[in-house]
Amino acid sequence: MNKLVNQLLAVGSLAMAFGCSAPKAETPKTPTNPVGTVNWQIDASKVIAPIQPTMYGIFFEDINFAIDGGLYAELVKNRSFEFDKPLRGWTVLKDEGVGVRTLPMNTGNPRNPRFLRVQIDETGSGAGLSNEGFKGMGIKANVPHDFSIQVKAVEGNVSAIRIELIGTQNKVIGEGKVEGISNKWQTLETSFTPTKTESNASMNIWFEGEGVVDIDMVSLFPTDTWKGRKKGLRADLVQLLADMDPGFLRFPGGCIVEGFDLSQRYQWKNTVGDIDERVTTINRWNFEFDHRPAPDYYQSFGVGFYEYFLLAEDLGAEPMPIINCGMACQFNTGELVPLDDLEPYIQDAIDLIEFANGPVTSKWGGLRAEMGHPEPFNMKMIGVGNEQWGPQYVERYVPMVQAIKSKYPDMQIIAATGSDGSIFPNGEKEIEYLWEQWRKLQPEIVDEHFYRNPDWFRENANWYDKYDRNGPKLFVGEYASQSVGVASPDNKNNWETALSEAAFITGLERNAKVVTMTSYAPLFAHAEGWQWTPDLIWFNNLEAYTTPNYHVQKLFSTNTGTHLVSMQENGQEIKGQKGLYATASKDQKTGDLIVKYVNTTAADQDVSFSVDGVDQLAKSGTLITLKGDNFDVENSFESQNIQPKETSVEVSGKEFSLSAPAYSMSVLRINAGQFVN
Ligand code: AHR
C-alpha cells in the first residue's frame, strides 16, 4: 500500500478527517453597512450562456436514516433478521416461565441468509415478538396500514398471528390478524386502520397456539405513500423534493458508494429484483462517528437502484448514478481492488447502463421490465467514483471509462476531484493533480465539493470566474456552509449558512457557461437519528420541516430561467461588492425576466434597476423574499421563521427602484413578453 493510503489509515476515520483535522469555521465578520443607492443595469439582449435545466438538482445519500427509517415508508426495523444481531430491534414477549425461544436460522440463500424460528412451548397469556420501529413507529389514525409476513409452520398448532400496534401508555391503537399458516412458506397479509396517531408506537405480533413456526420479512407500511404505491415512499418527504423541481438526482452517494471497506461498498445488483432477495448491508454511517453511533443503521434496499431511477423519473430529474471504481472510502480503509481484478467493477458499470436503458430483451433491461418499467430510464450520465483522489483513482478511472465509452460513447462521464480541498490530508495539491489529469483525459463533467464556513461562501462567489470556459463542465456535487466545522455535530442550518450559500449560488449561476449542475449535501436527516449536520430537510416519524437552506435552494431551482443575461453595476458583475450579489436571467418559455439578488449585510439597501434588451416590461411583477432578522435564525418543527413571502410589485417602465432588505434574498419576476434578440 502506498504512502498516501497509509497516511489515511493513520488518520483512521472520517470523523477524524472531517471533525478533528478540519479547520474550524471562524466567527463570521460583522458585515459592514453599505451606504447610498446601487444602480444595476440589466441587458436581456446580452446572453452570457444558456442555463442548463440540470443546474439545480439534489444529491441523495442514505445518511441520517434518510431511507430506512425515513423516505422508505417501511415501519419494521430489521424485518428479515439480517442485522449483525439477528434480534436487533425485536423483543421477545412472554410470561415469566413461559417458553418462547427464537433461533436465527440460515436459509442457505446468500441474498437473504436468515429467517427466525420461533418455538412456543406454552403460550400462557401470550407469546410473541415486539418490533420497536426506527426511533419508534409513526402511525397515522384513519390511514389503512398493510401488514405482511412470510411464515411456515414447522410443528404444532400455531394457526394465526395477531398484530397489535401499541401507543403511549401501552394502549392498543390498531389490530389485525393473519390466519392460515401452513407447512409451506407463504406470505400472509392483512390491512387494518389504526385509531390513533402516534409518533413513537411499536408493533407486537402474537402467536396463537403452540409449536414451532418460521418467520421472515415481517413488514408494516402505511398506504398513504407517494403516488399510492404499495410498500412505497413517504409522500410528505417526496413532495418536498418535488417542490424543488430538481434538474437531476445524484444517487446513492456519497461515501456510501465507496464503503468503509470494499465489502461494504454499494453494489447496485444487490439492490434490485424481488424485495426479499436484496442483500441487507450495514450502512457505513452506522459506526462512522463515535459521537453519533447508530448500531441499528442498515440498508434493506427497499429503496434500491430501480426505486432511485423511478424517483428521478417522478421528479422529472435526470438520473445520475455514481458507481464504485474499485476503491473504498479514502478517509477510512482506502482499500483498493488490484488493477487486474477491476473487471467486475467495470462490468457493474456496463450492466447498470443496460439496466437503465437497455432493451427488454437484454438481461438487465429485462429485469427492469420485470420490475415494472419496460421503457428505458434514459440515463445520460454516470459518476465514476465519489470522492476519489490520487494516482490510484486515475489508474482505475481510465480502464473503466474506456470500457464504458467503447460500448456507450454518448454516456457522459463525471470525474471526481476528491473531497473538499480544505480537509484533504494533502491539501489542495490532490485537486490540482486531478485537474492536470482531467485536462488531458477530458471527462465531460468534473465534480467538486465544498464544506466550508459561511465567510468562505460569501467571499468566493467568484470561485468559478477563473475556470476554463473550454474545459470540462463543472458539477458542484456537494456543498454546504458549516457554521462550526466540517461534520461538527454542532453545525446549524441557520440563516447565515443559507444566505451565504445564496451568495455563492449567484456565483455558480453567473458562471453557467461552465457550471451546469449543483447540489447541496446532505439532503435528509432524521431529527433523532442523524449522524451529519447541517442537512437540507429534517424529519421525524410523522412530520418534516424545511431549513432556510432548503428555501434558498428551492428559490434558485424554481426561478432559474433559460438564459443568463448581462447584469452589472458600473461595468462589473455583482459578486459581493457592498455585500450584494445578483444574477439576471430570462425565461424563453414564459417570457419572464428573473432577477435574483442577495443582501448579506445588516442594512436595507436601495437598488435602482434599469433594463435594456426588452420591448417592454409588465406593469407589475412578483417579488419573493426570504429574510431573517439576524444570522442566527433557524427553522424547526414548531416554527418556519425563514420562509418565502410573495408580493406583487409595481414597475413603472424599464427603470424602477426596489429595496434589498438586510439579510435577505429576493427573486423578482417580471414578464417581458418577447425578448429582443
Ligand atoms: O455529505 C456527506 C459526505 O460528505 C458524503 O458522503 C461525502 O461524499 C462527503 O465527504
XYZ file of C-alpha atoms and ligand atoms in Angstrom:
687
model
C 0.000 0.000 0.000
C 1.388 3.377 -0.891
C 2.281 6.218 1.396
C -0.916 8.132 0.899
C -3.141 5.225 1.827
C -1.003 4.588 4.887
C -1.380 8.187 5.875
C -5.108 7.873 5.537
C -5.158 4.677 7.526
C -3.294 6.536 10.201
C -5.989 9.197 10.082
C -8.297 6.328 10.890
C -11.814 7.546 10.306
C -13.920 10.037 8.511
C -14.725 11.601 11.863
C -11.056 12.334 12.327
C -10.673 13.595 8.814
C -13.815 15.703 8.859
C -14.031 16.575 12.519
C -10.657 16.768 14.180
C -8.285 17.674 11.402
C -10.781 20.009 9.774
C -10.267 23.728 10.158
C -12.903 25.209 12.407
C -15.090 27.890 10.923
C -14.099 31.338 12.089
C -16.580 33.603 13.783
C -18.246 35.457 10.915
C -17.176 39.013 10.348
C -19.861 41.551 11.077
C -20.966 42.756 7.670
C -20.392 46.442 7.141
C -23.409 48.557 6.378
C -23.403 49.841 2.832
C -24.279 53.421 2.009
C -26.105 55.049 -0.874
C -28.119 53.534 -3.687
C -26.746 50.939 -6.056
C -27.558 51.078 -9.757
C -27.877 47.785 -11.537
C -28.066 47.546 -15.327
C -29.628 44.506 -16.944
C -29.358 43.872 -20.658
C -31.576 40.950 -21.603
C -30.300 41.011 -25.180
C -26.776 40.161 -23.992
C -26.982 36.437 -23.378
C -23.980 35.145 -21.479
C -24.897 31.457 -21.534
C -27.832 29.106 -21.522
C -28.581 27.877 -18.015
C -28.855 24.111 -18.168
C -32.118 22.537 -16.960
C -29.850 20.418 -14.746
C -28.423 23.473 -12.977
C -30.131 22.798 -9.630
C -30.532 19.202 -8.576
C -30.497 17.024 -5.496
C -27.932 14.690 -4.008
C -29.448 11.704 -2.254
C -27.409 9.581 0.109
C -28.681 7.177 2.762
C -27.141 9.042 5.680
C -29.013 10.254 8.802
C -31.638 7.479 8.338
C -32.669 9.115 5.081
C -34.025 5.882 3.613
C -34.663 3.084 6.108
C -36.475 4.957 8.873
C -37.055 7.883 6.511
C -38.116 8.060 2.881
C -38.853 4.326 2.693
C -42.192 4.019 4.489
C -41.454 0.545 5.975
C -42.117 0.739 9.713
C -40.487 -2.523 10.810
C -36.779 -2.404 11.603
C -34.700 -5.486 10.790
C -37.691 -7.123 9.115
C -35.720 -10.100 7.896
C -33.390 -10.580 10.871
C -30.268 -9.783 8.839
C -28.673 -7.206 11.159
C -25.445 -8.257 12.904
C -27.557 -9.175 15.915
C -30.494 -11.068 14.427
C -32.935 -9.782 17.023
C -31.819 -6.139 16.974
C -34.996 -4.069 17.074
C -37.025 -7.027 18.368
C -38.017 -8.088 21.883
C -39.421 -11.467 22.819
C -42.790 -11.192 24.572
C -43.645 -13.891 27.047
C -44.885 -14.510 30.547
C -42.445 -15.369 33.249
C -41.651 -19.062 32.929
C -43.450 -19.490 29.624
C -41.317 -20.981 26.877
C -40.720 -18.882 23.756
C -37.409 -19.395 22.069
C -36.073 -17.758 18.948
C -33.443 -19.357 16.783
C -31.917 -17.415 13.920
C -31.727 -19.942 11.079
C -29.666 -19.898 7.914
C -31.624 -20.110 4.677
C -28.675 -21.156 2.573
C -29.543 -18.204 0.305
C -26.747 -15.621 0.445
C -29.148 -12.894 -0.687
C -31.475 -13.452 2.275
C -29.404 -15.506 4.681
C -31.614 -15.593 7.763
C -35.098 -16.309 8.976
C -36.314 -16.677 12.546
C -37.534 -19.942 14.040
C -39.946 -19.303 16.903
C -40.644 -22.110 19.310
C -43.677 -21.622 21.537
C -43.708 -24.302 24.231
C -46.519 -22.788 26.202
C -48.461 -19.649 25.353
C -49.621 -18.702 28.839
C -51.238 -15.300 28.466
C -49.366 -14.672 25.253
C -46.190 -15.403 23.343
C -44.834 -13.163 20.655
C -42.373 -10.565 19.454
C -42.329 -6.807 19.514
C -40.675 -4.524 16.977
C -39.568 -1.054 18.055
C -39.506 0.532 14.610
C -36.995 3.199 13.676
C -36.920 5.525 16.701
C -40.433 4.214 17.242
C -43.074 3.836 14.547
C -45.008 6.778 13.138
C -48.583 5.518 12.980
C -51.425 7.527 11.461
C -55.053 7.299 12.536
C -57.543 6.577 9.778
C -54.839 5.533 7.312
C -55.039 1.845 6.411
C -51.779 0.021 7.137
C -50.627 -3.094 5.276
C -49.062 -5.869 7.329
C -47.343 -8.859 5.745
C -45.209 -11.757 6.931
C -43.550 -14.776 5.375
C -44.379 -17.745 7.567
C -44.204 -21.522 7.671
C -45.421 -23.984 10.329
C -42.768 -26.478 11.376
C -44.664 -28.386 14.039
C -47.550 -27.979 16.482
C -50.706 -25.993 16.002
C -49.753 -22.336 15.634
C -52.581 -21.237 13.362
C -52.657 -17.447 13.423
C -50.658 -14.329 14.215
C -52.324 -11.375 15.885
C -50.894 -7.907 15.290
C -51.190 -5.059 17.754
C -49.929 -1.518 17.379
C -49.044 -0.111 20.772
C -49.174 3.596 21.536
C -48.392 5.627 24.624
C -49.393 4.156 27.982
C -49.356 0.758 26.326
C -52.691 1.366 24.624
C -53.599 -0.729 21.589
C -54.149 1.702 18.695
C -54.532 -0.806 15.860
C -55.165 -4.530 15.456
C -55.102 -7.144 12.748
C -54.777 -10.881 12.283
C -53.373 -13.283 9.703
C -54.516 -16.897 9.574
C -53.940 -19.981 7.517
C -50.347 -20.796 8.452
C -49.365 -23.995 6.662
C -46.268 -26.108 6.412
C -45.167 -24.263 3.250
C -43.548 -20.825 3.156
C -46.220 -18.315 2.209
C -46.779 -14.600 2.562
C -49.802 -13.750 4.695
C -51.183 -10.244 4.526
C -53.777 -8.105 6.197
C -54.770 -4.460 6.320
C -56.130 -2.547 9.267
C -56.706 1.061 10.217
C -55.225 2.443 13.431
C -57.430 4.564 15.647
C -54.809 6.983 16.895
C -51.843 8.929 15.534
C -48.617 8.231 17.409
C -45.032 9.088 16.552
C -43.439 6.545 18.848
C -45.548 3.401 18.582
C -44.370 -0.210 18.429
C -45.804 -3.398 16.953
C -46.468 -6.696 18.711
C -47.068 -9.916 16.892
C -48.644 -12.679 18.976
C -48.650 -16.338 18.015
C -51.880 -18.271 18.567
C -51.312 -21.904 19.500
C -48.198 -23.823 20.432
C -45.445 -25.318 18.337
C -42.706 -24.101 16.010
C -43.043 -21.549 13.197
C -40.526 -19.921 10.898
C -40.949 -16.253 10.032
C -39.238 -13.755 7.736
C -39.878 -10.375 6.044
C -42.190 -9.011 8.722
C -43.482 -5.757 7.309
C -45.847 -2.877 8.024
C -46.486 0.040 5.690
C -48.954 2.910 5.709
C -50.940 3.102 2.477
C -50.750 6.888 2.057
C -47.440 6.587 0.215
C -46.101 8.663 -2.669
C -48.423 8.088 -5.641
C -50.205 5.474 -3.505
C -47.598 2.871 -4.465
C -47.803 -0.250 -2.323
C -44.856 -0.539 0.044
C -43.619 2.757 -1.273
C -42.137 6.053 -0.132
C -43.248 8.662 2.399
C -45.349 11.070 0.370
C -44.617 14.125 2.532
C -40.862 13.731 2.024
C -41.035 13.103 -1.717
C -43.348 16.090 -2.082
C -40.695 18.346 -0.581
C -38.279 17.117 -3.232
C -40.846 17.541 -5.999
C -41.464 21.117 -4.812
C -37.823 21.865 -5.582
C -38.322 20.812 -9.215
C -34.817 19.334 -9.299
C -32.942 19.020 -12.573
C -31.140 15.824 -11.597
C -30.959 13.221 -8.863
C -27.478 12.109 -7.824
C -27.532 8.763 -6.008
C -26.739 6.686 -3.957
C -23.860 8.787 -2.501
C -21.523 9.977 -1.277
C -19.235 7.860 0.817
C -21.841 5.101 0.823
C -20.788 4.289 -2.747
C -17.270 3.581 -1.530
C -17.941 1.766 1.743
C -15.731 1.682 4.827
C -14.016 -1.162 3.016
C -14.840 -2.760 -0.288
C -17.054 -5.436 1.261
C -19.360 -2.633 2.375
C -19.380 -0.738 -0.914
C -22.670 -0.049 -2.656
C -23.350 -2.858 -5.128
C -26.371 -1.911 -7.199
C -27.051 -5.500 -8.280
C -27.745 -6.342 -4.628
C -30.444 -3.672 -4.543
C -32.704 -4.711 -7.417
C -35.164 -7.535 -8.073
C -37.500 -9.119 -5.525
C -37.579 -7.211 -2.309
C -36.660 -10.260 -0.201
C -33.684 -11.006 -2.434
C -31.993 -7.656 -1.851
C -28.898 -8.103 0.238
C -29.213 -6.235 3.540
C -25.898 -4.482 4.176
C -24.539 -2.479 7.049
C -24.811 1.247 6.465
C -21.333 2.784 6.544
C -22.688 5.633 8.696
C -23.588 3.032 11.365
C -20.225 3.342 13.104
C -18.581 6.332 11.428
C -18.863 8.896 14.186
C -18.175 7.918 17.781
C -20.245 10.865 18.906
C -23.276 9.684 16.902
C -23.222 5.877 16.958
C -26.050 4.190 15.041
C -25.687 0.437 15.628
C -29.132 -0.167 14.154
C -28.355 1.505 10.812
C -28.521 -0.952 7.919
C -29.660 -0.822 4.312
C -32.588 -3.084 3.484
C -32.512 -1.721 -0.078
C -36.281 -1.407 -0.143
C -35.132 1.675 -1.997
C -32.563 0.352 -4.436
C -31.444 1.446 -7.875
C -34.814 0.749 -9.517
C -36.562 2.969 -6.981
C -33.932 5.679 -7.377
C -34.461 5.708 -11.144
C -38.220 5.780 -10.608
C -37.903 8.637 -8.153
C -35.808 10.597 -10.646
C -38.478 9.996 -13.261
C -41.262 11.059 -10.887
C -39.378 14.248 -10.111
C -38.638 14.977 -13.764
C -34.940 14.856 -12.841
C -32.057 13.364 -14.817
C -30.825 10.215 -13.072
C -27.168 10.423 -12.053
C -25.910 7.151 -10.571
C -22.456 7.091 -9.014
C -20.569 3.827 -9.238
C -17.730 2.357 -7.211
C -14.481 2.291 -9.183
C -12.613 -0.298 -7.117
C -11.786 1.989 -4.188
C -13.137 2.092 -0.660
C -13.503 5.385 1.186
C -10.092 7.023 1.345
C -10.954 8.616 4.685
C -11.416 5.057 6.020
C -9.546 1.977 4.822
C -8.866 3.271 1.311
C -8.915 -0.396 0.284
C -8.104 -0.882 -3.402
C -9.002 -3.538 -5.907
C -5.848 -4.674 -7.704
C -5.972 -3.395 -11.261
C -6.031 -6.951 -12.579
C -9.224 -7.587 -10.648
C -11.099 -4.485 -11.739
C -13.165 -6.312 -14.331
C -16.281 -6.990 -12.135
C -16.426 -3.301 -11.230
C -16.281 -2.350 -14.890
C -18.936 -4.908 -15.695
C -21.175 -3.460 -12.975
C -20.980 -0.068 -14.680
C -21.730 -1.501 -18.113
C -24.597 -3.611 -16.786
C -26.014 -0.639 -14.954
C -26.363 1.246 -18.212
C -28.124 -1.776 -19.670
C -30.404 -1.921 -16.621
C -31.330 1.748 -17.069
C -31.500 1.999 -20.840
C -31.255 -1.462 -22.409
C -33.998 -3.194 -24.391
C -36.351 -5.507 -22.541
C -34.762 -8.362 -24.434
C -31.421 -7.743 -22.739
C -30.598 -9.378 -19.401
C -30.641 -6.226 -17.286
C -33.199 -4.324 -19.354
C -35.360 -7.427 -18.923
C -35.063 -7.203 -15.155
C -36.066 -3.538 -15.296
C -39.140 -4.526 -17.314
C -39.962 -7.352 -14.909
C -39.814 -4.839 -12.077
C -42.443 -2.753 -13.840
C -40.624 -0.369 -16.178
C -40.222 -1.672 -19.729
C -39.446 1.839 -21.008
C -35.837 2.884 -20.601
C -34.968 5.354 -17.849
C -32.919 7.374 -20.296
C -29.812 7.675 -18.187
C -27.325 10.058 -19.792
C -24.532 10.341 -17.230
C -22.609 8.240 -14.766
C -20.250 9.221 -11.957
C -17.084 7.127 -11.763
C -16.199 7.105 -8.071
C -17.315 9.505 -5.368
C -14.611 11.448 -3.536
C -11.644 9.593 -5.009
C -8.192 11.015 -5.371
C -4.573 10.163 -6.121
C -2.955 8.193 -8.957
C -4.795 5.074 -7.776
C -8.022 6.760 -8.808
C -6.768 7.705 -12.239
C -5.423 4.167 -12.784
C -8.892 2.763 -12.160
C -10.830 5.561 -13.818
C -9.071 5.133 -17.168
C -9.948 1.473 -17.920
C -13.423 1.905 -16.513
C -14.177 4.913 -18.681
C -12.590 3.290 -21.735
C -14.918 0.318 -21.342
C -17.997 2.479 -20.795
C -17.215 4.718 -23.739
C -16.452 1.871 -26.117
C -19.917 0.429 -25.520
C -21.817 3.650 -24.804
C -19.949 6.522 -26.485
C -22.632 9.086 -25.621
C -22.631 8.348 -21.911
C -21.354 11.441 -20.113
C -18.699 10.760 -17.523
C -18.465 12.551 -14.212
C -14.960 12.536 -12.746
C -14.213 13.349 -9.106
C -11.767 15.773 -7.577
C -11.629 14.049 -4.231
C -13.096 15.766 -1.242
C -13.148 19.397 -0.223
C -9.590 20.663 -0.672
C -9.633 22.172 2.814
C -9.920 18.777 4.520
C -7.539 16.771 2.384
C -4.621 15.169 4.126
C -2.548 16.750 1.372
C -4.480 19.982 0.908
C -5.422 21.371 -2.474
C -2.483 19.584 -4.131
C -4.590 16.498 -4.670
C -7.164 18.523 -6.540
C -4.507 20.198 -8.667
C -3.096 16.776 -9.546
C -6.512 15.538 -10.642
C -7.221 18.645 -12.661
C -3.981 18.025 -14.576
C -5.319 14.582 -15.428
C -8.785 15.813 -16.351
C -7.334 18.432 -18.674
C -5.709 15.550 -20.549
C -8.484 12.972 -20.258
C -11.349 15.415 -20.801
C -14.268 13.873 -18.928
C -17.446 15.714 -19.861
C -18.063 16.771 -16.246
C -15.883 17.268 -13.167
C -17.354 17.144 -9.668
C -16.126 19.493 -6.914
C -17.191 19.556 -3.245
C -17.180 22.392 -0.708
C -17.820 22.063 3.011
C -16.603 25.424 4.328
C -17.537 28.171 6.700
C -20.109 30.843 5.807
C -17.457 33.526 5.272
C -15.840 31.390 2.632
C -19.092 31.055 0.715
C -19.652 34.808 0.799
C -16.085 35.533 -0.209
C -15.950 33.016 -3.033
C -18.901 33.877 -5.210
C -16.217 34.488 -7.841
C -14.745 30.965 -7.473
C -15.690 29.798 -10.953
C -14.842 33.072 -12.710
C -11.334 31.686 -13.268
C -12.300 28.303 -14.769
C -11.514 27.489 -18.373
C -14.607 28.095 -20.498
C -13.496 25.352 -22.907
C -12.669 22.652 -20.375
C -14.939 20.053 -18.808
C -18.242 21.274 -17.382
C -18.414 21.722 -13.636
C -20.665 19.861 -11.259
C -20.685 21.316 -7.762
C -21.934 17.999 -6.455
C -21.770 18.595 -2.708
C -21.657 21.848 -0.838
C -22.980 23.234 2.413
C -21.877 26.026 4.664
C -20.676 24.665 8.033
C -21.427 27.037 10.921
C -18.849 25.404 13.232
C -16.624 22.997 11.322
C -16.804 20.178 8.806
C -19.076 17.410 10.118
C -19.210 19.040 13.554
C -22.308 17.860 15.436
C -22.835 21.487 16.473
C -23.352 22.780 12.949
C -26.641 24.607 12.456
C -28.876 25.200 9.487
C -29.107 28.857 10.402
C -29.844 31.840 8.216
C -26.192 32.792 7.981
C -25.314 29.474 6.360
C -28.265 29.683 3.983
C -27.724 33.295 2.983
C -24.010 32.677 2.436
C -24.914 29.759 0.189
C -27.317 32.043 -1.685
C -24.460 34.472 -2.287
C -22.263 31.615 -3.530
C -25.013 30.245 -5.771
C -25.300 33.552 -7.599
C -21.655 32.916 -8.475
C -22.470 29.432 -9.745
C -25.249 30.816 -11.876
C -23.150 33.716 -13.159
C -20.788 31.010 -14.392
C -23.498 28.977 -16.128
C -21.164 28.744 -19.097
C -19.096 26.185 -17.191
C -21.182 25.237 -14.161
C -24.008 23.026 -15.346
C -25.069 21.150 -12.202
C -25.086 21.875 -8.471
C -26.471 20.204 -5.333
C -26.491 20.763 -1.587
C -25.333 17.976 0.762
C -26.616 16.053 2.594
C -30.323 16.093 1.801
C -32.262 14.475 4.664
C -31.813 13.941 8.402
C -33.953 12.150 10.960
C -34.143 14.510 13.942
C -33.404 11.647 16.327
C -31.168 9.536 14.109
C -28.777 11.875 12.333
C -25.018 11.450 12.009
C -24.169 14.551 9.986
C -25.354 18.109 10.221
C -26.222 20.518 8.541
C -28.838 18.919 6.269
C -31.419 20.324 3.909
C -34.601 18.702 5.274
C -35.212 17.435 8.801
C -37.942 14.963 9.617
C -39.269 12.741 12.373
C -41.578 9.756 12.142
C -44.586 11.828 11.135
C -43.504 15.275 10.034
C -40.782 17.231 8.292
C -39.553 20.773 8.298
C -37.541 22.638 5.727
C -34.445 24.636 6.604
C -33.563 28.148 5.444
C -31.054 26.387 3.176
C -33.909 24.435 1.565
C -35.775 27.631 0.793
C -32.681 29.111 -0.813
C -32.243 26.000 -2.964
C -35.884 25.991 -3.923
C -35.940 29.662 -4.883
C -32.994 29.146 -7.206
C -34.285 25.912 -8.694
C -37.808 27.153 -9.328
C -36.705 30.524 -10.695
C -33.827 29.568 -12.918
C -34.672 30.875 -16.339
C -33.321 29.503 -19.580
C -30.557 32.051 -20.284
C -28.194 34.034 -18.126
C -28.128 37.650 -19.249
C -25.876 40.569 -18.505
C -26.314 42.293 -15.159
C -23.770 44.816 -13.939
C -23.009 47.656 -11.617
C -20.624 50.180 -13.150
C -19.426 47.637 -15.711
C -18.794 44.930 -13.076
C -20.779 41.814 -12.376
C -22.385 41.892 -8.937
C -20.399 39.479 -6.827
C -20.094 40.769 -3.307
C -19.429 44.482 -3.711
C -21.032 46.086 -0.640
C -22.221 42.643 0.465
C -24.590 42.342 -2.517
C -24.774 39.527 -5.064
C -27.062 39.206 -8.087
C -27.865 37.478 -11.355
C -30.373 38.084 -14.112
C -31.835 35.541 -16.456
C -34.624 35.338 -18.925
C -37.031 32.519 -19.394
C -37.749 31.907 -23.061
C -40.699 29.701 -22.146
C -42.614 32.228 -20.029
C -41.157 35.486 -21.297
C -40.167 36.398 -17.727
C -37.149 38.381 -16.744
C -35.854 36.905 -13.475
C -33.565 38.811 -11.136
C -32.176 37.116 -8.033
C -30.339 39.247 -5.508
C -28.869 38.721 -2.102
C -28.064 41.269 0.577
C -25.764 39.749 3.200
C -25.409 42.972 5.190
C -27.232 44.279 8.245
C -28.670 47.281 6.374
C -31.517 47.650 3.900
C -30.187 48.717 0.532
C -31.935 50.765 -2.174
C -31.437 49.372 -5.642
C -32.314 51.146 -8.822
C -32.695 48.875 -11.837
C -32.501 49.767 -15.498
C -33.479 47.122 -18.005
C -32.467 47.011 -21.661
C -32.977 44.416 -24.322
C -36.720 44.004 -23.790
C -39.572 45.618 -25.733
C -41.446 46.438 -22.595
C -41.961 45.210 -19.060
C -45.271 44.304 -17.485
C -46.560 46.946 -15.083
C -46.273 44.667 -12.129
C -44.082 41.759 -11.192
C -43.786 39.168 -8.462
C -41.265 39.614 -5.705
C -40.413 36.657 -3.495
C -38.304 37.417 -0.446
C -36.554 35.241 2.100
C -35.439 37.236 5.075
C -34.116 36.750 8.588
C -33.811 39.351 11.331
C -30.309 38.142 12.019
C -27.869 35.412 11.052
C -28.825 33.048 13.877
C -32.434 32.410 12.911
C -33.316 28.762 12.297
C -36.425 26.812 11.346
C -37.789 23.926 13.394
C -40.738 21.550 13.578
C -42.524 24.267 15.544
C -41.714 27.371 13.526
C -40.859 28.288 9.948
C -39.054 31.520 10.791
C -37.483 31.682 7.376
C -39.917 31.111 4.570
C -40.638 32.843 1.291
C -43.048 35.750 1.190
C -44.541 36.663 -2.146
C -45.812 40.126 -3.018
C -46.756 41.984 -6.131
C -44.613 44.999 -7.087
C -45.493 47.893 -9.365
C -42.962 48.604 -12.077
C -43.050 51.899 -13.974
C -41.216 51.291 -17.215
C -37.721 49.959 -17.668
C -36.276 51.904 -14.774
C -37.526 51.240 -11.295
C -36.336 51.001 -7.716
C -36.691 48.296 -5.123
C -35.230 47.550 -1.754
C -32.799 44.756 -0.994
C -33.676 44.268 2.678
C -30.984 43.492 5.241
C -30.104 39.773 5.443
C -32.327 38.765 2.543
C -32.559 37.003 -0.749
C -35.091 38.217 -3.311
C -36.413 36.942 -6.597
C -38.089 39.356 -8.942
C -40.072 38.041 -11.897
C -41.471 40.423 -14.454
C -42.984 39.470 -17.747
C -41.059 40.970 -20.636
C -43.087 39.491 -23.477
C -40.900 38.590 -26.423
C -37.218 39.086 -25.764
C -35.387 41.303 -28.206
C -32.579 39.347 -29.902
O -22.424 14.584 2.524
C -21.786 13.773 3.463
C -20.484 13.175 2.932
O -19.590 14.196 2.650
C -20.616 12.433 1.638
O -20.966 11.120 1.827
C -19.246 12.507 1.075
O -19.216 12.426 -0.317
C -18.705 13.792 1.631
O -17.455 13.641 2.145
